[in-house]
Amino acid sequence: MTHLPYILSAYGITVLTLSGLWFISYKRFNQAKKKLDVLKKHNYEA
Amino acid sequence: MTDSMFLSKPKKIRFFIINQLANPKNFFQFTAKLQPWINFFALLWIVIGLIWGLFISPADWQQGDSVRIMYIHVPMALLASTGYILLAFCGFSSLIWKHPLADLAAKEIGPVGATVTALCLITGSIWGKPMWGTWWVWDARLTSVLILFFLYMGHIALCHAFDEPQKGYKAAAMLALIGVFDLPIIKFSVQWWNTLHQPNTFSLTHASSITLSIAAPLICCFIGFSLGFIGLICIKIRTAILEQQIHRFLINAPTLSKEQI
């Protein structure tokens, strides 16, 4: 019995889930940073 | 002169962690410098560990190649418990010391911990199918880890359950502290009950039962995933600090429309 499908699925699920979490976290960070910059600029101009 | 000048070195470090990093601005600046290094070393150790584990380390004489699932399953299991200890520590800091970062950190650790616990359960289940012939058994170890997952989910739900966030954070902190009872059950479940799950591989009191050629890539993976876990929590806490600042700005400048942002 080959164990390859089990090994590949375990590694695939882990790598994809953690990469996805990283991507979402960095996207959220960049969006927050951009929003704050706009707000700071608006506050400065006001 | 500040108090820190009169403290011994270990006390200085403790003083720095508890007092200096409690300030969100200090935490943000400190982790901004560390973040690229944590990310780099996390990726490096994970890549080395996974390549070593998948292609170089030998197959187990009993389990064959499926032992390679251990290189991701064991780090996820250890991080699931460690994450909960962190969550409980944040809950404790929030309730006792009113640490300004504790609630933010707990809110951000919850989803990461839940993900890691889910991965531990999924990879364990995938490993269980070829070894035990079943995806799941109501074994003491598996059930106690499932309870840990539900504790994480409960914590996330409580953080978002109230209109007033502070109430939610307080309830979540209490749940985090109560839930600590599950950690010794997870750890000792394989000793207290007759389980299908194998006994602990690593122990502080006994020599490891696995050979170095299998233990080395496992340690590499554990270091890598741990650094990744720390990096992920840092970026999420930094984001939460930024979002808190945005919230304050919006309260002070409510005329700014969503389109402008």
Tab-separated table of C-alpha atoms in Angstrom:
chain	number	residue	atom	x	y	z
A	1	MET	CA	0.000	0.000	0.000
A	2	THR	CA	1.442	3.342	-1.008
A	3	HIS	CA	1.337	6.124	1.567
A	4	LEU	CA	2.136	8.865	-0.955
A	5	PRO	CA	-1.431	10.284	-1.288
A	6	TYR	CA	-1.676	10.587	2.511
A	7	ILE	CA	1.736	12.257	2.799
A	8	LEU	CA	1.057	14.664	-0.087
A	9	SER	CA	-2.402	15.603	1.187
A	10	ALA	CA	-1.111	16.225	4.742
A	11	TYR	CA	1.770	18.405	3.489
A	12	GLY	CA	-0.444	20.132	0.896
A	13	ILE	CA	-3.191	21.051	3.366
A	14	THR	CA	-0.664	22.361	5.916
A	15	VAL	CA	1.403	24.398	3.455
A	16	LEU	CA	-1.668	25.851	1.697
A	17	THR	CA	-3.475	26.723	4.948
A	18	LEU	CA	-0.447	28.366	6.561
A	19	SER	CA	0.485	30.237	3.342
A	20	GLY	CA	-3.117	31.435	3.072
A	21	LEU	CA	-3.067	32.644	6.663
A	22	TRP	CA	0.207	34.486	6.032
A	23	PHE	CA	-1.163	36.066	2.845
A	24	ILE	CA	-4.405	37.207	4.526
A	25	SER	CA	-2.506	38.579	7.541
A	26	TYR	CA	-0.081	40.592	5.398
A	27	LYS	CA	-2.920	41.849	3.182
A	28	ARG	CA	-4.822	43.016	6.282
A	29	PHE	CA	-1.646	44.691	7.606
A	30	ASN	CA	-1.005	46.552	4.338
A	31	GLN	CA	-4.640	47.657	4.110
A	32	ALA	CA	-4.560	48.962	7.687
A	33	LYS	CA	-1.291	50.776	7.000
A	34	LYS	CA	-2.725	52.437	3.862
A	35	LYS	CA	-5.924	53.448	5.687
A	36	LEU	CA	-3.935	54.977	8.523
A	37	ASP	CA	-1.745	56.920	6.085
A	38	VAL	CA	-4.858	58.373	4.397
A	39	LEU	CA	-6.321	59.307	7.778
A	40	LYS	CA	-3.081	60.907	8.957
A	41	LYS	CA	-2.847	62.889	5.723
A	42	HIS	CA	-6.488	63.998	6.061
A	43	ASN	CA	-5.924	64.958	9.679
A	44	TYR	CA	-2.781	66.929	8.749
A	45	GLU	CA	-4.594	68.793	5.962
A	46	ALA	CA	-7.538	69.576	8.239
B	1	MET	CA	17.365	57.900	36.269
B	2	THR	CA	14.914	55.123	35.491
B	3	ASP	CA	14.181	52.059	37.629
B	4	SER	CA	15.637	49.789	34.956
B	5	MET	CA	19.142	51.147	35.622
B	6	PHE	CA	19.214	49.499	39.062
B	7	LEU	CA	17.978	46.094	37.965
B	8	SER	CA	20.077	42.969	37.369
B	9	LYS	CA	20.232	41.580	33.799
B	10	PRO	CA	17.425	38.965	34.041
B	11	LYS	CA	15.241	41.477	35.877
B	12	LYS	CA	16.050	44.073	33.197
B	13	ILE	CA	14.855	41.676	30.497
B	14	ARG	CA	11.648	40.952	32.450
B	15	PHE	CA	11.174	44.689	33.051
B	16	PHE	CA	11.617	45.329	29.316
B	17	ILE	CA	9.118	42.645	28.291
B	18	ILE	CA	6.435	43.534	30.815
B	19	ASN	CA	6.736	47.303	30.917
B	20	GLN	CA	8.343	48.554	27.734
B	21	LEU	CA	6.598	46.153	25.339
B	22	ALA	CA	3.279	46.780	27.081
B	23	ASN	CA	3.246	50.076	25.240
B	24	PRO	CA	1.697	49.329	21.812
B	25	LYS	CA	3.974	51.895	20.126
B	26	ASN	CA	7.108	50.264	21.590
B	27	PHE	CA	5.837	46.812	20.682
B	28	PHE	CA	5.117	47.949	17.120
B	29	GLN	CA	8.587	49.442	16.651
B	30	PHE	CA	10.387	46.535	18.332
B	31	THR	CA	8.599	43.839	16.279
B	32	ALA	CA	8.953	45.872	13.058
B	33	LYS	CA	12.716	45.418	13.358
B	34	LEU	CA	12.447	41.714	14.246
B	35	GLN	CA	9.741	40.742	11.743
B	36	PRO	CA	11.917	40.295	8.596
B	37	TRP	CA	14.424	38.176	10.543
B	38	ILE	CA	11.717	35.985	12.076
B	39	ASN	CA	10.121	35.492	8.643
B	40	PHE	CA	13.438	34.680	6.997
B	41	PHE	CA	14.559	32.138	9.595
B	42	ALA	CA	11.079	30.583	9.801
B	43	LEU	CA	11.048	29.985	6.048
B	44	LEU	CA	14.648	28.734	6.084
B	45	TRP	CA	14.069	26.200	8.894
B	46	ILE	CA	10.731	25.036	7.440
B	47	VAL	CA	12.225	24.487	3.956
B	48	ILE	CA	15.270	22.647	5.386
B	49	GLY	CA	13.113	20.579	7.741
B	50	LEU	CA	10.515	19.603	5.155
B	51	ILE	CA	13.076	18.708	2.451
B	52	TRP	CA	15.083	16.726	5.014
B	53	GLY	CA	11.948	15.017	6.306
B	54	LEU	CA	10.473	14.240	2.884
B	55	PHE	CA	13.541	13.183	0.911
B	56	ILE	CA	16.524	12.484	3.184
B	57	SER	CA	15.315	10.991	6.480
B	58	PRO	CA	14.735	7.206	6.472
B	59	ALA	CA	11.319	5.548	6.493
B	60	ASP	CA	10.216	3.962	9.763
B	61	TRP	CA	10.654	0.168	9.971
B	62	GLN	CA	7.060	-0.236	11.185
B	63	GLN	CA	5.135	2.715	9.720
B	64	GLY	CA	7.035	3.024	6.451
B	65	ASP	CA	6.905	6.374	4.624
B	66	SER	CA	3.789	7.579	6.435
B	67	VAL	CA	6.066	8.528	9.358
B	68	ARG	CA	6.916	11.632	7.287
B	69	ILE	CA	3.527	13.085	8.261
B	70	MET	CA	5.010	13.359	11.760
B	71	TYR	CA	7.246	16.266	10.603
B	72	ILE	CA	4.176	18.483	10.313
B	73	HIS	CA	1.782	16.789	12.734
B	74	VAL	CA	4.034	16.947	15.833
B	75	PRO	CA	5.006	20.664	15.438
B	76	MET	CA	1.310	21.518	14.933
B	77	ALA	CA	0.386	19.557	18.085
B	78	LEU	CA	3.090	21.258	20.167
B	79	LEU	CA	2.153	24.694	18.823
B	80	ALA	CA	-1.541	24.088	19.521
B	81	SER	CA	-0.765	23.582	23.232
B	82	THR	CA	1.881	26.341	23.360
B	83	GLY	CA	-0.538	28.742	21.674
B	84	TYR	CA	-3.127	28.014	24.330
B	85	ILE	CA	-0.586	28.635	27.108
B	86	LEU	CA	0.089	32.027	25.471
B	87	LEU	CA	-3.650	32.672	25.244
B	88	ALA	CA	-4.110	31.846	28.934
B	89	PHE	CA	-1.122	34.033	29.861
B	90	CYS	CA	-2.682	36.927	27.909
B	91	GLY	CA	-5.987	36.280	29.691
B	92	PHE	CA	-4.214	36.317	33.050
B	93	SER	CA	-2.320	39.531	32.179
B	94	SER	CA	-5.544	41.154	31.037
B	95	LEU	CA	-7.549	40.227	34.148
B	96	ILE	CA	-4.838	40.822	36.760
B	97	TRP	CA	-2.522	43.527	35.404
B	98	LYS	CA	-4.819	45.143	32.811
B	99	HIS	CA	-1.915	44.825	30.361
B	100	PRO	CA	-2.818	47.078	27.404
B	101	LEU	CA	-1.610	44.624	24.765
B	102	ALA	CA	-2.960	41.438	26.379
B	103	ASP	CA	-6.498	41.664	24.982
B	104	LEU	CA	-5.263	42.559	21.490
B	105	ALA	CA	-2.727	39.709	21.578
B	106	ALA	CA	-5.295	37.184	22.841
B	107	LYS	CA	-7.745	38.216	20.117
B	108	GLU	CA	-5.069	37.655	17.461
B	109	ILE	CA	-3.592	34.443	18.937
B	110	GLY	CA	-7.029	32.741	18.978
B	111	PRO	CA	-7.508	32.269	15.201
B	112	VAL	CA	-3.862	31.232	14.672
B	113	GLY	CA	-4.107	28.710	17.516
B	114	ALA	CA	-7.400	27.361	16.166
B	115	THR	CA	-5.874	26.943	12.690
B	116	VAL	CA	-2.833	25.135	14.076
B	117	THR	CA	-5.063	22.842	16.198
B	118	ALA	CA	-7.275	22.110	13.182
B	119	LEU	CA	-4.143	21.244	11.159
B	120	CYS	CA	-2.988	18.975	13.991
B	121	LEU	CA	-6.331	17.142	13.933
B	122	ILE	CA	-6.470	16.931	10.121
B	123	THR	CA	-2.881	15.722	9.664
B	124	GLY	CA	-3.366	13.283	12.561
B	125	SER	CA	-6.485	11.958	10.905
B	126	ILE	CA	-4.662	11.572	7.569
B	127	TRP	CA	-1.853	9.734	9.396
B	128	GLY	CA	-4.368	7.578	11.259
B	129	LYS	CA	-6.055	6.204	8.135
B	130	PRO	CA	-3.088	4.155	6.800
B	131	MET	CA	-1.830	3.283	10.318
B	132	TRP	CA	-5.008	2.534	12.279
B	133	GLY	CA	-7.367	1.887	9.378
B	134	THR	CA	-9.685	4.708	10.424
B	135	TRP	CA	-9.810	8.496	10.100
B	136	TRP	CA	-11.026	9.065	13.642
B	137	VAL	CA	-11.477	7.291	16.978
B	138	TRP	CA	-12.887	8.724	20.209
B	139	ASP	CA	-9.514	8.160	21.825
B	140	ALA	CA	-8.500	10.238	24.906
B	141	ARG	CA	-5.704	12.112	23.078
B	142	LEU	CA	-7.774	12.891	19.975
B	143	THR	CA	-10.825	13.917	21.980
B	144	SER	CA	-8.849	16.197	24.323
B	145	VAL	CA	-7.243	17.933	21.301
B	146	LEU	CA	-10.710	18.320	19.759
B	147	ILE	CA	-11.824	19.977	23.033
B	148	LEU	CA	-8.800	22.308	22.721
B	149	PHE	CA	-10.028	23.257	19.228
B	150	PHE	CA	-13.507	24.007	20.632
B	151	LEU	CA	-11.914	26.118	23.395
B	152	TYR	CA	-10.122	28.181	20.737
B	153	MET	CA	-13.389	28.551	18.787
B	154	GLY	CA	-15.195	29.580	21.971
B	155	HIS	CA	-12.516	32.179	22.653
B	156	ILE	CA	-12.861	33.630	19.135
B	157	ALA	CA	-16.666	33.676	19.449
B	158	LEU	CA	-16.558	35.430	22.845
B	159	CYS	CA	-14.134	38.095	21.567
B	160	HIS	CA	-16.725	39.083	18.936
B	161	ALA	CA	-19.914	38.355	20.886
B	162	PHE	CA	-20.454	41.709	22.616
B	163	ASP	CA	-21.114	45.207	21.295
B	164	GLU	CA	-18.687	46.469	23.903
B	165	PRO	CA	-15.370	44.715	23.054
B	166	GLN	CA	-14.030	44.925	26.635
B	167	LYS	CA	-16.842	42.686	27.897
B	168	GLY	CA	-16.023	40.122	25.233
B	169	TYR	CA	-12.306	40.235	26.035
B	170	LYS	CA	-13.008	39.702	29.731
B	171	ALA	CA	-15.266	36.699	29.086
B	172	ALA	CA	-12.736	35.282	26.603
B	173	ALA	CA	-9.901	35.750	29.130
B	174	MET	CA	-11.888	33.773	31.710
B	175	LEU	CA	-12.567	30.993	29.206
B	176	ALA	CA	-8.847	30.916	28.317
B	177	LEU	CA	-7.938	30.475	31.996
B	178	ILE	CA	-10.597	27.833	32.655
B	179	GLY	CA	-9.585	25.946	29.514
B	180	VAL	CA	-6.023	25.425	30.782
B	181	PHE	CA	-7.330	22.264	32.523
B	182	ASP	CA	-7.320	20.596	29.084
B	183	LEU	CA	-3.542	20.937	28.586
B	184	PRO	CA	-2.401	18.366	31.219
B	185	ILE	CA	-5.168	16.058	29.986
B	186	ILE	CA	-3.748	16.288	26.446
B	187	LYS	CA	-0.207	15.738	27.710
B	188	PHE	CA	-0.903	12.791	30.011
B	189	SER	CA	-3.879	11.233	28.186
B	190	VAL	CA	-1.605	8.634	26.585
B	191	GLN	CA	-0.344	7.601	30.053
B	192	TRP	CA	-3.607	7.799	32.006
B	193	TRP	CA	-5.734	5.858	29.511
B	194	ASN	CA	-5.184	2.987	27.168
B	195	THR	CA	-5.182	4.866	23.864
B	196	LEU	CA	-4.742	4.030	20.211
B	197	HIS	CA	-2.499	7.090	19.922
B	198	GLN	CA	1.175	6.324	20.459
B	199	PRO	CA	2.906	7.461	23.710
B	200	ASN	CA	4.800	10.785	23.881
B	201	THR	CA	7.817	10.811	21.592
B	202	PHE	CA	9.704	13.457	23.565
B	203	SER	CA	9.911	13.588	27.340
B	204	LEU	CA	11.875	15.714	29.786
B	205	THR	CA	12.463	12.758	32.107
B	206	HIS	CA	13.133	9.917	29.628
B	207	ALA	CA	15.448	9.503	26.662
B	208	SER	CA	13.804	10.030	23.254
B	209	SER	CA	12.441	6.868	21.670
B	210	ILE	CA	13.295	7.947	18.118
B	211	THR	CA	16.583	7.848	16.271
B	212	LEU	CA	18.563	11.030	15.533
B	213	SER	CA	18.063	10.698	11.753
B	214	ILE	CA	14.313	11.138	12.325
B	215	ALA	CA	14.543	13.486	15.324
B	216	ALA	CA	16.816	16.029	13.553
B	217	PRO	CA	14.400	17.017	10.737
B	218	LEU	CA	11.572	17.005	13.287
B	219	ILE	CA	13.459	19.530	15.427
B	220	CYS	CA	14.182	21.634	12.289
B	221	CYS	CA	10.481	21.647	11.417
B	222	PHE	CA	9.519	22.483	14.985
B	223	ILE	CA	11.910	25.475	15.098
B	224	GLY	CA	10.679	26.672	11.689
B	225	PHE	CA	6.963	26.353	12.447
B	226	SER	CA	7.477	27.938	15.891
B	227	LEU	CA	9.205	30.953	14.334
B	228	GLY	CA	6.425	31.111	11.725
B	229	PHE	CA	3.849	31.023	14.511
B	230	ILE	CA	5.611	33.879	16.352
B	231	GLY	CA	5.947	35.868	13.108
B	232	LEU	CA	2.276	35.382	12.282
B	233	ILE	CA	1.172	36.495	15.743
B	234	CYS	CA	3.479	39.534	15.590
B	235	ILE	CA	2.101	40.722	12.237
B	236	LYS	CA	-1.470	40.182	13.444
B	237	ILE	CA	-0.871	42.135	16.677
B	238	ARG	CA	0.816	44.928	14.695
B	239	THR	CA	-2.233	45.043	12.411
B	240	ALA	CA	-4.544	45.178	15.438
B	241	ILE	CA	-2.515	48.140	16.808
B	242	LEU	CA	-2.883	49.955	13.451
B	243	GLU	CA	-6.619	49.214	13.383
B	244	GLN	CA	-6.946	50.607	16.894
B	245	GLN	CA	-5.246	53.810	15.729
B	246	ILE	CA	-7.601	53.953	12.714
B	247	HIS	CA	-10.562	53.587	15.073
B	248	ARG	CA	-9.285	56.483	17.210
B	249	PHE	CA	-8.738	58.644	14.112
B	250	LEU	CA	-12.267	57.918	12.893
B	251	ILE	CA	-13.717	58.943	16.247
B	252	ASN	CA	-11.786	62.227	16.058
B	253	ALA	CA	-12.450	62.817	12.347
B	254	PRO	CA	-15.912	61.328	11.649
B	255	THR	CA	-16.411	63.486	8.544
B	256	LEU	CA	-14.071	61.300	6.494
B	257	SER	CA	-16.119	59.027	4.235
B	258	LYS	CA	-15.381	55.357	3.597
B	259	GLU	CA	-14.588	56.118	-0.068
B	260	GLN	CA	-11.861	58.532	0.986
B	261	ILE	CA	-10.256	55.758	3.056
